[in-house]
PDB file of C-alpha atoms in Angstrom:
ATOM      1  CA  UNK A   1      -2.065  -9.089   9.635  1.00  0.00           C
ATOM      2  CA  UNK A   2      -4.089  -6.148   8.327  1.00  0.00           C
ATOM      3  CA  UNK A   3      -2.618  -2.644   8.082  1.00  0.00           C
ATOM      4  CA  UNK A   4      -4.562   0.525   7.276  1.00  0.00           C
ATOM      5  CA  UNK A   5      -3.525   4.117   6.655  1.00  0.00           C
ATOM      6  CA  UNK A   6      -5.518   7.301   6.014  1.00  0.00           C
ATOM      7  CA  UNK A   7      -4.788  11.010   5.843  1.00  0.00           C
ATOM      8  CA  UNK A   8      -7.928  11.963   7.767  1.00  0.00           C
ATOM      9  CA  UNK A   9      -8.261  15.716   7.069  1.00  0.00           C
ATOM     10  CA  UNK A  10     -10.169  15.486  10.336  1.00  0.00           C
ATOM     11  CA  UNK A  11     -12.383  18.200  11.837  1.00  0.00           C
ATOM     12  CA  UNK A  12     -11.833  20.267   8.668  1.00  0.00           C
ATOM     13  CA  UNK A  13     -14.109  18.028   6.604  1.00  0.00           C
ATOM     14  CA  UNK A  14     -17.710  19.048   6.022  1.00  0.00           C
ATOM     15  CA  UNK A  15     -20.146  16.706   7.787  1.00  0.00           C
ATOM     16  CA  UNK A  16     -17.324  15.578  10.033  1.00  0.00           C
ATOM     17  CA  UNK A  17     -19.528  13.627  12.466  1.00  0.00           C
ATOM     18  CA  UNK A  18     -21.085  11.630   9.642  1.00  0.00           C
ATOM     19  CA  UNK A  19     -17.680  10.807   8.174  1.00  0.00           C
ATOM     20  CA  UNK A  20     -16.309   9.885  11.595  1.00  0.00           C
ATOM     21  CA  UNK A  21     -19.151   7.393  11.960  1.00  0.00           C
ATOM     22  CA  UNK A  22     -18.409   5.894   8.537  1.00  0.00           C
ATOM     23  CA  UNK A  23     -14.772   5.425   9.489  1.00  0.00           C
ATOM     24  CA  UNK A  24     -15.561   3.846  12.854  1.00  0.00           C
ATOM     25  CA  UNK A  25     -18.085   1.434  11.329  1.00  0.00           C
ATOM     26  CA  UNK A  26     -15.544   0.382   8.689  1.00  0.00           C
ATOM     27  CA  UNK A  27     -12.850  -0.211  11.305  1.00  0.00           C
ATOM     28  CA  UNK A  28     -15.302  -2.186  13.459  1.00  0.00           C
ATOM     29  CA  UNK A  29     -16.077  -4.408  10.474  1.00  0.00           C
ATOM     30  CA  UNK A  30     -12.522  -4.882   9.174  1.00  0.00           C
ATOM     31  CA  UNK A  31     -10.594  -4.735  12.473  1.00  0.00           C
ATOM     32  CA  UNK A  32      -7.157  -3.749  11.128  1.00  0.00           C
ATOM     33  CA  UNK A  33      -4.330  -4.781  13.442  1.00  0.00           C
ATOM     34  CA  UNK A  34      -2.594  -1.423  12.933  1.00  0.00           C
ATOM     35  CA  UNK A  35      -4.077   1.894  11.777  1.00  0.00           C
ATOM     36  CA  UNK A  36      -1.849   4.847  10.849  1.00  0.00           C
ATOM     37  CA  UNK A  37      -3.553   8.250  10.721  1.00  0.00           C
ATOM     38  CA  UNK A  38      -2.273  11.625   9.509  1.00  0.00           C
ATOM     39  CA  UNK A  39      -3.665  15.147   9.816  1.00  0.00           C
ATOM     40  CA  UNK A  40      -5.157  14.123  13.130  1.00  0.00           C
ATOM     41  CA  UNK A  41      -6.525  17.421  14.384  1.00  0.00           C
ATOM     42  CA  UNK A  42      -7.784  18.849  17.642  1.00  0.00           C
ATOM     43  CA  UNK A  43      -9.068  22.354  18.322  1.00  0.00           C
ATOM     44  CA  UNK A  44      -6.470  24.409  20.185  1.00  0.00           C
ATOM     45  CA  UNK A  45      -9.067  25.996  22.478  1.00  0.00           C
ATOM     46  CA  UNK A  46     -10.545  22.704  23.683  1.00  0.00           C
ATOM     47  CA  UNK A  47      -9.754  21.342  27.131  1.00  0.00           C
ATOM     48  CA  UNK A  48      -6.852  18.943  27.602  1.00  0.00           C
ATOM     49  CA  UNK A  49      -7.768  15.380  28.537  1.00  0.00           C
ATOM     50  CA  UNK A  50      -5.437  13.533  30.923  1.00  0.00           C
ATOM     51  CA  UNK A  51      -7.458  10.441  31.879  1.00  0.00           C
ATOM     52  CA  UNK A  52      -7.073   8.480  28.648  1.00  0.00           C
ATOM     53  CA  UNK A  53      -7.831   4.796  28.144  1.00  0.00           C
ATOM     54  CA  UNK A  54      -5.186   2.690  26.369  1.00  0.00           C
ATOM     55  CA  UNK A  55      -3.194   5.802  25.430  1.00  0.00           C
ATOM     56  CA  UNK A  56       0.601   5.773  25.174  1.00  0.00           C
ATOM     57  CA  UNK A  57       2.177   9.233  25.054  1.00  0.00           C
ATOM     58  CA  UNK A  58       5.376   9.455  23.001  1.00  0.00           C
ATOM     59  CA  UNK A  59       6.738  12.207  25.269  1.00  0.00           C
ATOM     60  CA  UNK A  60       5.792  14.478  28.156  1.00  0.00           C
ATOM     61  CA  UNK A  61       4.978  17.387  25.829  1.00  0.00           C
ATOM     62  CA  UNK A  62       2.138  15.588  24.059  1.00  0.00           C
ATOM     63  CA  UNK A  63      -1.277  17.143  24.632  1.00  0.00           C
ATOM     64  CA  UNK A  64      -4.571  15.422  23.802  1.00  0.00           C
ATOM     65  CA  UNK A  65      -7.652  17.637  23.723  1.00  0.00           C
ATOM     66  CA  UNK A  66     -11.280  16.622  24.122  1.00  0.00           C
ATOM     67  CA  UNK A  67     -12.135  16.743  20.391  1.00  0.00           C
ATOM     68  CA  UNK A  68      -8.973  14.959  19.226  1.00  0.00           C
ATOM     69  CA  UNK A  69      -9.877  12.866  16.185  1.00  0.00           C
ATOM     70  CA  UNK A  70      -8.002   9.737  17.291  1.00  0.00           C
ATOM     71  CA  UNK A  71      -9.592  10.031  20.736  1.00  0.00           C
ATOM     72  CA  UNK A  72     -13.012  10.245  19.080  1.00  0.00           C
ATOM     73  CA  UNK A  73     -12.266   7.088  17.098  1.00  0.00           C
ATOM     74  CA  UNK A  74     -10.934   5.161  20.111  1.00  0.00           C
ATOM     75  CA  UNK A  75     -13.913   6.102  22.295  1.00  0.00           C
ATOM     76  CA  UNK A  76     -16.498   5.216  19.668  1.00  0.00           C
ATOM     77  CA  UNK A  77     -14.876   1.842  19.011  1.00  0.00           C
ATOM     78  CA  UNK A  78     -14.672   1.162  22.745  1.00  0.00           C
ATOM     79  CA  UNK A  79     -18.402   1.850  22.969  1.00  0.00           C
ATOM     80  CA  UNK A  80     -19.036  -1.106  20.645  1.00  0.00           C
ATOM     81  CA  UNK A  81     -16.614  -3.377  22.469  1.00  0.00           C
ATOM     82  CA  UNK A  82     -13.521  -2.916  20.287  1.00  0.00           C
ATOM     83  CA  UNK A  83     -10.573  -1.591  22.276  1.00  0.00           C
ATOM     84  CA  UNK A  84      -7.688  -0.048  20.375  1.00  0.00           C
ATOM     85  CA  UNK A  85      -4.437   0.998  22.005  1.00  0.00           C
ATOM     86  CA  UNK A  86      -3.190   4.249  20.538  1.00  0.00           C
ATOM     87  CA  UNK A  87      -0.604   6.986  20.473  1.00  0.00           C
ATOM     88  CA  UNK A  88      -0.702  10.546  19.164  1.00  0.00           C
ATOM     89  CA  UNK A  89       1.745  13.385  18.690  1.00  0.00           C
ATOM     90  CA  UNK A  90       0.685  17.016  18.229  1.00  0.00           C
ATOM     91  CA  UNK A  91       3.207  18.452  15.766  1.00  0.00           C
ATOM     92  CA  UNK A  92       2.248  21.856  14.425  1.00  0.00           C
ATOM     93  CA  UNK A  93      -0.244  24.668  14.010  1.00  0.00           C
ATOM     94  CA  UNK A  94      -2.906  23.756  11.458  1.00  0.00           C
ATOM     95  CA  UNK A  95      -4.866  26.558   9.764  1.00  0.00           C
ATOM     96  CA  UNK A  96      -4.309  28.675  12.929  1.00  0.00           C
ATOM     97  CA  UNK A  97      -7.147  26.708  14.516  1.00  0.00           C
ATOM     98  CA  UNK A  98      -5.896  23.195  15.184  1.00  0.00           C
ATOM     99  CA  UNK A  99      -3.104  21.202  16.735  1.00  0.00           C
ATOM    100  CA  UNK A 100      -2.253  18.948  13.810  1.00  0.00           C
ATOM    101  CA  UNK A 101      -0.503  15.662  14.377  1.00  0.00           C
ATOM    102  CA  UNK A 102      -0.194  11.986  13.570  1.00  0.00           C
ATOM    103  CA  UNK A 103      -1.620   8.972  15.381  1.00  0.00           C
ATOM    104  CA  UNK A 104      -1.259   5.228  15.306  1.00  0.00           C
ATOM    105  CA  UNK A 105      -3.621   2.620  16.720  1.00  0.00           C
ATOM    106  CA  UNK A 106      -3.247  -1.078  17.518  1.00  0.00           C
ATOM    107  CA  UNK A 107      -5.527  -3.904  18.579  1.00  0.00           C
ATOM    108  CA  UNK A 108      -2.574  -5.332  20.490  1.00  0.00           C
ATOM    109  CA  UNK A 109      -1.102  -3.534  23.543  1.00  0.00           C
ATOM    110  CA  UNK A 110       1.718  -1.124  22.742  1.00  0.00           C
ATOM    111  CA  UNK A 111       5.146  -2.063  24.109  1.00  0.00           C
ATOM    112  CA  UNK A 112       6.826   1.259  23.385  1.00  0.00           C
ATOM    113  CA  UNK A 113       6.625   4.373  21.221  1.00  0.00           C
ATOM    114  CA  UNK A 114       9.169   6.261  19.162  1.00  0.00           C
ATOM    115  CA  UNK A 115       8.775   9.768  17.762  1.00  0.00           C
ATOM    116  CA  UNK A 116      11.333  11.930  15.983  1.00  0.00           C
ATOM    117  CA  UNK A 117      11.555  15.039  13.817  1.00  0.00           C
ATOM    118  CA  UNK A 118      12.507  14.557  10.172  1.00  0.00           C
ATOM    119  CA  UNK A 119      12.225  18.163   8.930  1.00  0.00           C
ATOM    120  CA  UNK A 120      15.026  20.731   9.248  1.00  0.00           C
ATOM    121  CA  UNK A 121      12.908  22.790  11.627  1.00  0.00           C
ATOM    122  CA  UNK A 122      11.158  21.651  14.764  1.00  0.00           C
ATOM    123  CA  UNK A 123       8.858  24.645  15.139  1.00  0.00           C
ATOM    124  CA  UNK A 124       5.226  24.273  16.152  1.00  0.00           C
ATOM    125  CA  UNK A 125       4.321  27.483  14.273  1.00  0.00           C
ATOM    126  CA  UNK A 126       5.943  26.319  11.023  1.00  0.00           C
ATOM    127  CA  UNK A 127       3.349  24.248   9.173  1.00  0.00           C
ATOM    128  CA  UNK A 128       6.100  22.380   7.337  1.00  0.00           C
ATOM    129  CA  UNK A 129       7.435  20.793  10.530  1.00  0.00           C
ATOM    130  CA  UNK A 130       7.376  17.018  10.112  1.00  0.00           C
ATOM    131  CA  UNK A 131       7.598  14.220  12.676  1.00  0.00           C
ATOM    132  CA  UNK A 132       6.950  10.497  12.469  1.00  0.00           C
ATOM    133  CA  UNK A 133       5.398   8.386  15.215  1.00  0.00           C
ATOM    134  CA  UNK A 134       6.072   4.693  15.714  1.00  0.00           C
ATOM    135  CA  UNK A 135       5.005   1.849  17.970  1.00  0.00           C
ATOM    136  CA  UNK A 136       5.995  -1.705  18.757  1.00  0.00           C
ATOM    137  CA  UNK A 137       3.140  -3.976  19.862  1.00  0.00           C
ATOM    138  CA  UNK A 138       2.803  -7.203  21.825  1.00  0.00           C
ATOM    139  CA  UNK A 139       1.434  -9.380  19.000  1.00  0.00           C
ATOM    140  CA  UNK A 140       4.128  -8.390  16.471  1.00  0.00           C
ATOM    141  CA  UNK A 141       7.222  -7.745  18.627  1.00  0.00           C
ATOM    142  CA  UNK A 142       9.688  -7.981  15.736  1.00  0.00           C
ATOM    143  CA  UNK A 143       8.139  -5.091  13.803  1.00  0.00           C
ATOM    144  CA  UNK A 144       7.939  -1.337  14.373  1.00  0.00           C
ATOM    145  CA  UNK A 145       5.033   0.500  12.742  1.00  0.00           C
ATOM    146  CA  UNK A 146       5.264   4.199  11.873  1.00  0.00           C
ATOM    147  CA  UNK A 147       2.655   6.759  10.863  1.00  0.00           C
ATOM    148  CA  UNK A 148       4.350   9.231   8.512  1.00  0.00           C
ATOM    149  CA  UNK A 149       3.477  12.478   6.745  1.00  0.00           C
ATOM    150  CA  UNK A 150       6.384  13.828   4.702  1.00  0.00           C
ATOM    151  CA  UNK A 151       7.079  17.015   2.758  1.00  0.00           C
ATOM    152  CA  UNK A 152       7.380  17.494  -1.009  1.00  0.00           C
ATOM    153  CA  UNK A 153      10.302  16.680  -3.261  1.00  0.00           C
ATOM    154  CA  UNK A 154      10.708  20.248  -4.542  1.00  0.00           C
ATOM    155  CA  UNK A 155      10.502  22.049  -1.182  1.00  0.00           C
ATOM    156  CA  UNK A 156      13.411  23.886   0.424  1.00  0.00           C
ATOM    157  CA  UNK A 157      12.967  21.407   3.278  1.00  0.00           C
ATOM    158  CA  UNK A 158      12.751  18.592   0.780  1.00  0.00           C
ATOM    159  CA  UNK A 159      11.634  15.016   1.087  1.00  0.00           C
ATOM    160  CA  UNK A 160      15.157  13.807   0.260  1.00  0.00           C
ATOM    161  CA  UNK A 161      16.566  15.358   3.430  1.00  0.00           C
ATOM    162  CA  UNK A 162      13.647  14.127   5.518  1.00  0.00           C
ATOM    163  CA  UNK A 163      14.106  10.642   4.126  1.00  0.00           C
ATOM    164  CA  UNK A 164      17.820  10.548   4.920  1.00  0.00           C
ATOM    165  CA  UNK A 165      17.039  11.586   8.500  1.00  0.00           C
ATOM    166  CA  UNK A 166      14.448   8.810   8.668  1.00  0.00           C
ATOM    167  CA  UNK A 167      16.931   6.196   7.477  1.00  0.00           C
ATOM    168  CA  UNK A 168      19.442   7.255  10.116  1.00  0.00           C
ATOM    169  CA  UNK A 169      16.825   6.998  12.871  1.00  0.00           C
ATOM    170  CA  UNK A 170      15.620   3.590  11.690  1.00  0.00           C
ATOM    171  CA  UNK A 171      19.027   1.921  11.719  1.00  0.00           C
ATOM    172  CA  UNK A 172      18.373   0.412  15.170  1.00  0.00           C
ATOM    173  CA  UNK A 173      15.307  -1.536  13.999  1.00  0.00           C
ATOM    174  CA  UNK A 174      15.340  -4.867  12.171  1.00  0.00           C
ATOM    175  CA  UNK A 175      11.870  -4.710  10.603  1.00  0.00           C
ATOM    176  CA  UNK A 176       9.976  -1.485   9.912  1.00  0.00           C
ATOM    177  CA  UNK A 177       6.659  -0.511   8.351  1.00  0.00           C
ATOM    178  CA  UNK A 178       6.169   3.068   7.107  1.00  0.00           C
ATOM    179  CA  UNK A 179       2.519   3.946   6.558  1.00  0.00           C
ATOM    180  CA  UNK A 180       1.015   7.229   5.470  1.00  0.00           C
ATOM    181  CA  UNK A 181       1.085  10.273   3.226  1.00  0.00           C
ATOM    182  CA  UNK A 182       4.456  10.433   1.495  1.00  0.00           C
ATOM    183  CA  UNK A 183       3.600  13.433  -0.739  1.00  0.00           C
ATOM    184  CA  UNK A 184       5.711  11.775  -3.445  1.00  0.00           C
ATOM    185  CA  UNK A 185       3.608  10.199  -6.193  1.00  0.00           C
ATOM    186  CA  UNK A 186       4.606   6.731  -7.326  1.00  0.00           C
ATOM    187  CA  UNK A 187       3.961   7.910 -10.890  1.00  0.00           C
ATOM    188  CA  UNK A 188       6.833  10.442 -10.913  1.00  0.00           C
ATOM    189  CA  UNK A 189      10.222   8.962 -11.727  1.00  0.00           C
ATOM    190  CA  UNK A 190      13.595   9.998 -10.274  1.00  0.00           C
ATOM    191  CA  UNK A 191      12.071  11.641  -7.198  1.00  0.00           C
ATOM    192  CA  UNK A 192      10.899  10.527  -3.779  1.00  0.00           C
ATOM    193  CA  UNK A 193       9.303   7.220  -4.702  1.00  0.00           C
ATOM    194  CA  UNK A 194      12.422   6.018  -6.499  1.00  0.00           C
ATOM    195  CA  UNK A 195      14.592   7.205  -3.605  1.00  0.00           C
ATOM    196  CA  UNK A 196      12.641   5.066  -1.133  1.00  0.00           C
ATOM    197  CA  UNK A 197      12.904   2.042  -3.406  1.00  0.00           C
ATOM    198  CA  UNK A 198      16.647   2.540  -3.914  1.00  0.00           C
ATOM    199  CA  UNK A 199      17.033   2.618  -0.136  1.00  0.00           C
ATOM    200  CA  UNK A 200      15.961  -1.018   0.053  1.00  0.00           C
ATOM    201  CA  UNK A 201      12.313  -0.595   1.055  1.00  0.00           C
ATOM    202  CA  UNK A 202       9.486  -2.576  -0.505  1.00  0.00           C
ATOM    203  CA  UNK A 203       6.234  -1.027  -1.747  1.00  0.00           C
ATOM    204  CA  UNK A 204       3.313  -3.168  -0.559  1.00  0.00           C
ATOM    205  CA  UNK A 205       1.410  -2.219  -3.711  1.00  0.00           C
ATOM    206  CA  UNK A 206       4.023  -3.779  -5.962  1.00  0.00           C
ATOM    207  CA  UNK A 207       4.300  -6.848  -3.722  1.00  0.00           C
ATOM    208  CA  UNK A 208       0.534  -7.433  -3.513  1.00  0.00           C
ATOM    209  CA  UNK A 209      -1.001 -10.474  -5.214  1.00  0.00           C
ATOM    210  CA  UNK A 210      -4.399  -8.757  -5.474  1.00  0.00           C
ATOM    211  CA  UNK A 211      -4.647  -4.983  -6.009  1.00  0.00           C
ATOM    212  CA  UNK A 212      -6.615  -2.178  -7.638  1.00  0.00           C
ATOM    213  CA  UNK A 213      -5.228   0.988  -9.278  1.00  0.00           C
ATOM    214  CA  UNK A 214      -3.835   2.239  -5.946  1.00  0.00           C
ATOM    215  CA  UNK A 215      -4.876   5.870  -6.531  1.00  0.00           C
ATOM    216  CA  UNK A 216      -5.418   7.756  -3.258  1.00  0.00           C
ATOM    217  CA  UNK A 217      -5.844  11.327  -4.553  1.00  0.00           C
ATOM    218  CA  UNK A 218      -7.794  12.026  -7.744  1.00  0.00           C
ATOM    219  CA  UNK A 219      -8.263  15.784  -7.518  1.00  0.00           C
ATOM    220  CA  UNK A 220      -6.300  18.929  -6.666  1.00  0.00           C
ATOM    221  CA  UNK A 221      -5.846  19.219  -2.906  1.00  0.00           C
ATOM    222  CA  UNK A 222      -4.025  21.552  -0.502  1.00  0.00           C
ATOM    223  CA  UNK A 223      -0.276  21.386  -1.010  1.00  0.00           C
ATOM    224  CA  UNK A 224      -0.603  20.301  -4.650  1.00  0.00           C
ATOM    225  CA  UNK A 225      -2.409  23.282  -6.228  1.00  0.00           C
ATOM    226  CA  UNK A 226       0.818  24.821  -7.548  1.00  0.00           C
ATOM    227  CA  UNK A 227       2.574  21.516  -8.132  1.00  0.00           C
ATOM    228  CA  UNK A 228       0.263  19.663 -10.472  1.00  0.00           C
ATOM    229  CA  UNK A 229      -2.077  21.068 -13.109  1.00  0.00           C
ATOM    230  CA  UNK A 230      -3.984  17.924 -14.043  1.00  0.00           C
ATOM    231  CA  UNK A 231      -4.849  15.169 -11.591  1.00  0.00           C
ATOM    232  CA  UNK A 232      -7.282  13.396 -13.907  1.00  0.00           C
ATOM    233  CA  UNK A 233      -5.281  10.180 -13.681  1.00  0.00           C
ATOM    234  CA  UNK A 234      -4.852  10.520  -9.918  1.00  0.00           C
ATOM    235  CA  UNK A 235      -1.820  10.114  -7.681  1.00  0.00           C
ATOM    236  CA  UNK A 236      -0.670   7.258  -5.488  1.00  0.00           C
ATOM    237  CA  UNK A 237       0.855   9.339  -2.694  1.00  0.00           C
ATOM    238  CA  UNK A 238      -0.463   7.352   0.280  1.00  0.00           C
ATOM    239  CA  UNK A 239       1.676   4.263   0.579  1.00  0.00           C
ATOM    240  CA  UNK A 240       2.750   1.423   2.868  1.00  0.00           C
ATOM    241  CA  UNK A 241       6.421   0.439   2.709  1.00  0.00           C
ATOM    242  CA  UNK A 242       8.320  -2.297   4.557  1.00  0.00           C
ATOM    243  CA  UNK A 243      12.003  -2.861   5.150  1.00  0.00           C
ATOM    244  CA  UNK A 244      11.518  -6.607   4.563  1.00  0.00           C
ATOM    245  CA  UNK A 245      10.101  -8.373   1.460  1.00  0.00           C
ATOM    246  CA  UNK A 246       6.848  -9.607   3.007  1.00  0.00           C
ATOM    247  CA  UNK A 247       4.278 -11.538   1.028  1.00  0.00           C
ATOM    248  CA  UNK A 248       1.250  -9.270   0.586  1.00  0.00           C
ATOM    249  CA  UNK A 249      -2.084 -10.957  -0.125  1.00  0.00           C
ATOM    250  CA  UNK A 250      -3.939  -7.816  -1.105  1.00  0.00           C
ATOM    251  CA  UNK A 251      -3.631  -4.040  -1.399  1.00  0.00           C
ATOM    252  CA  UNK A 252      -6.907  -2.128  -1.637  1.00  0.00           C
ATOM    253  CA  UNK A 253      -7.865   1.524  -1.706  1.00  0.00           C
ATOM    254  CA  UNK A 254     -10.552   2.275   0.874  1.00  0.00           C
ATOM    255  CA  UNK A 255     -12.895   5.211   1.514  1.00  0.00           C
ATOM    256  CA  UNK A 256     -12.903   6.023  -2.195  1.00  0.00           C
ATOM    257  CA  UNK A 257     -16.644   5.904  -2.864  1.00  0.00           C
ATOM    258  CA  UNK A 258     -16.500   2.301  -4.036  1.00  0.00           C
ATOM    259  CA  UNK A 259     -14.925   0.586  -1.041  1.00  0.00           C
ATOM    260  CA  UNK A 260     -16.778   2.612   1.632  1.00  0.00           C
ATOM    261  CA  UNK A 261     -17.813   6.274   1.146  1.00  0.00           C
ATOM    262  CA  UNK A 262     -15.318   9.135   0.743  1.00  0.00           C
ATOM    263  CA  UNK A 263     -14.489  10.703   4.131  1.00  0.00           C
ATOM    264  CA  UNK A 264     -11.372  12.795   3.426  1.00  0.00           C
ATOM    265  CA  UNK A 265      -9.532  14.594   0.633  1.00  0.00           C
ATOM    266  CA  UNK A 266      -7.376  11.445   0.511  1.00  0.00           C
ATOM    267  CA  UNK A 267      -8.468   7.858   0.108  1.00  0.00           C
ATOM    268  CA  UNK A 268      -7.067   5.264   2.471  1.00  0.00           C
ATOM    269  CA  UNK A 269      -5.203   2.009   1.973  1.00  0.00           C
ATOM    270  CA  UNK A 270      -5.647  -1.386   3.591  1.00  0.00           C
ATOM    271  CA  UNK A 271      -3.285  -4.291   3.042  1.00  0.00           C
ATOM    272  CA  UNK A 272      -3.447  -7.876   4.234  1.00  0.00           C
ATOM    273  CA  UNK A 273      -0.501 -10.197   4.765  1.00  0.00           C
TER     274      UNK A 273
END
């Protein structure tokens, strides 16, 4: 099984079309079983699309617009004969221009979706609103895969509260994968990373037999400008956690300029079991 995650920074990126093509070509080559995407944007003024191939809406309020990043990816892959099943949730107002959300894609048909709010507020106009989106798929029916994008440790609506809400919601599942932007660097002790580990989850990076340095952000980005003064050593804030101690063959950073070109302000991760 191959799992991939990337905070896409989509539509906002310069040369977006070029970077979209790089991503699609990489996915077509690697064929991850599950892909978790964050900061999946769509322009709020674009037309809604209702006739969607292999799309599984998490609720009746979900809107997919014609320039939705995950839709772009799914269509381009379909054009080369690779059909992903996918889900998306629009969560909040992004830069007053976009619907920002999370998406998750699967080569195997989706059995069901789950989406819930983890932040204190559930307000589309509050950019700190946080939701997670999960799927169960036909080929791996014992696992539930979530795309996550959490808040910061030192926020009023802190990661610790969001994490406790997540744990409560996940009680009904036997085996869970959490994939995405945790906004809690593995390098900082006694904060979010340690909290996840103490909760009984397993970091795929630590479990991996083959791995690189794991760094997914090596410069100052939005949300971190006032939180960190020197990112020279980089941060490992994009992570893949599991509730079971799986054997991980490899954990690699992707889209970092060495393993495919840079396409976002984050690098991605791909793991293989």
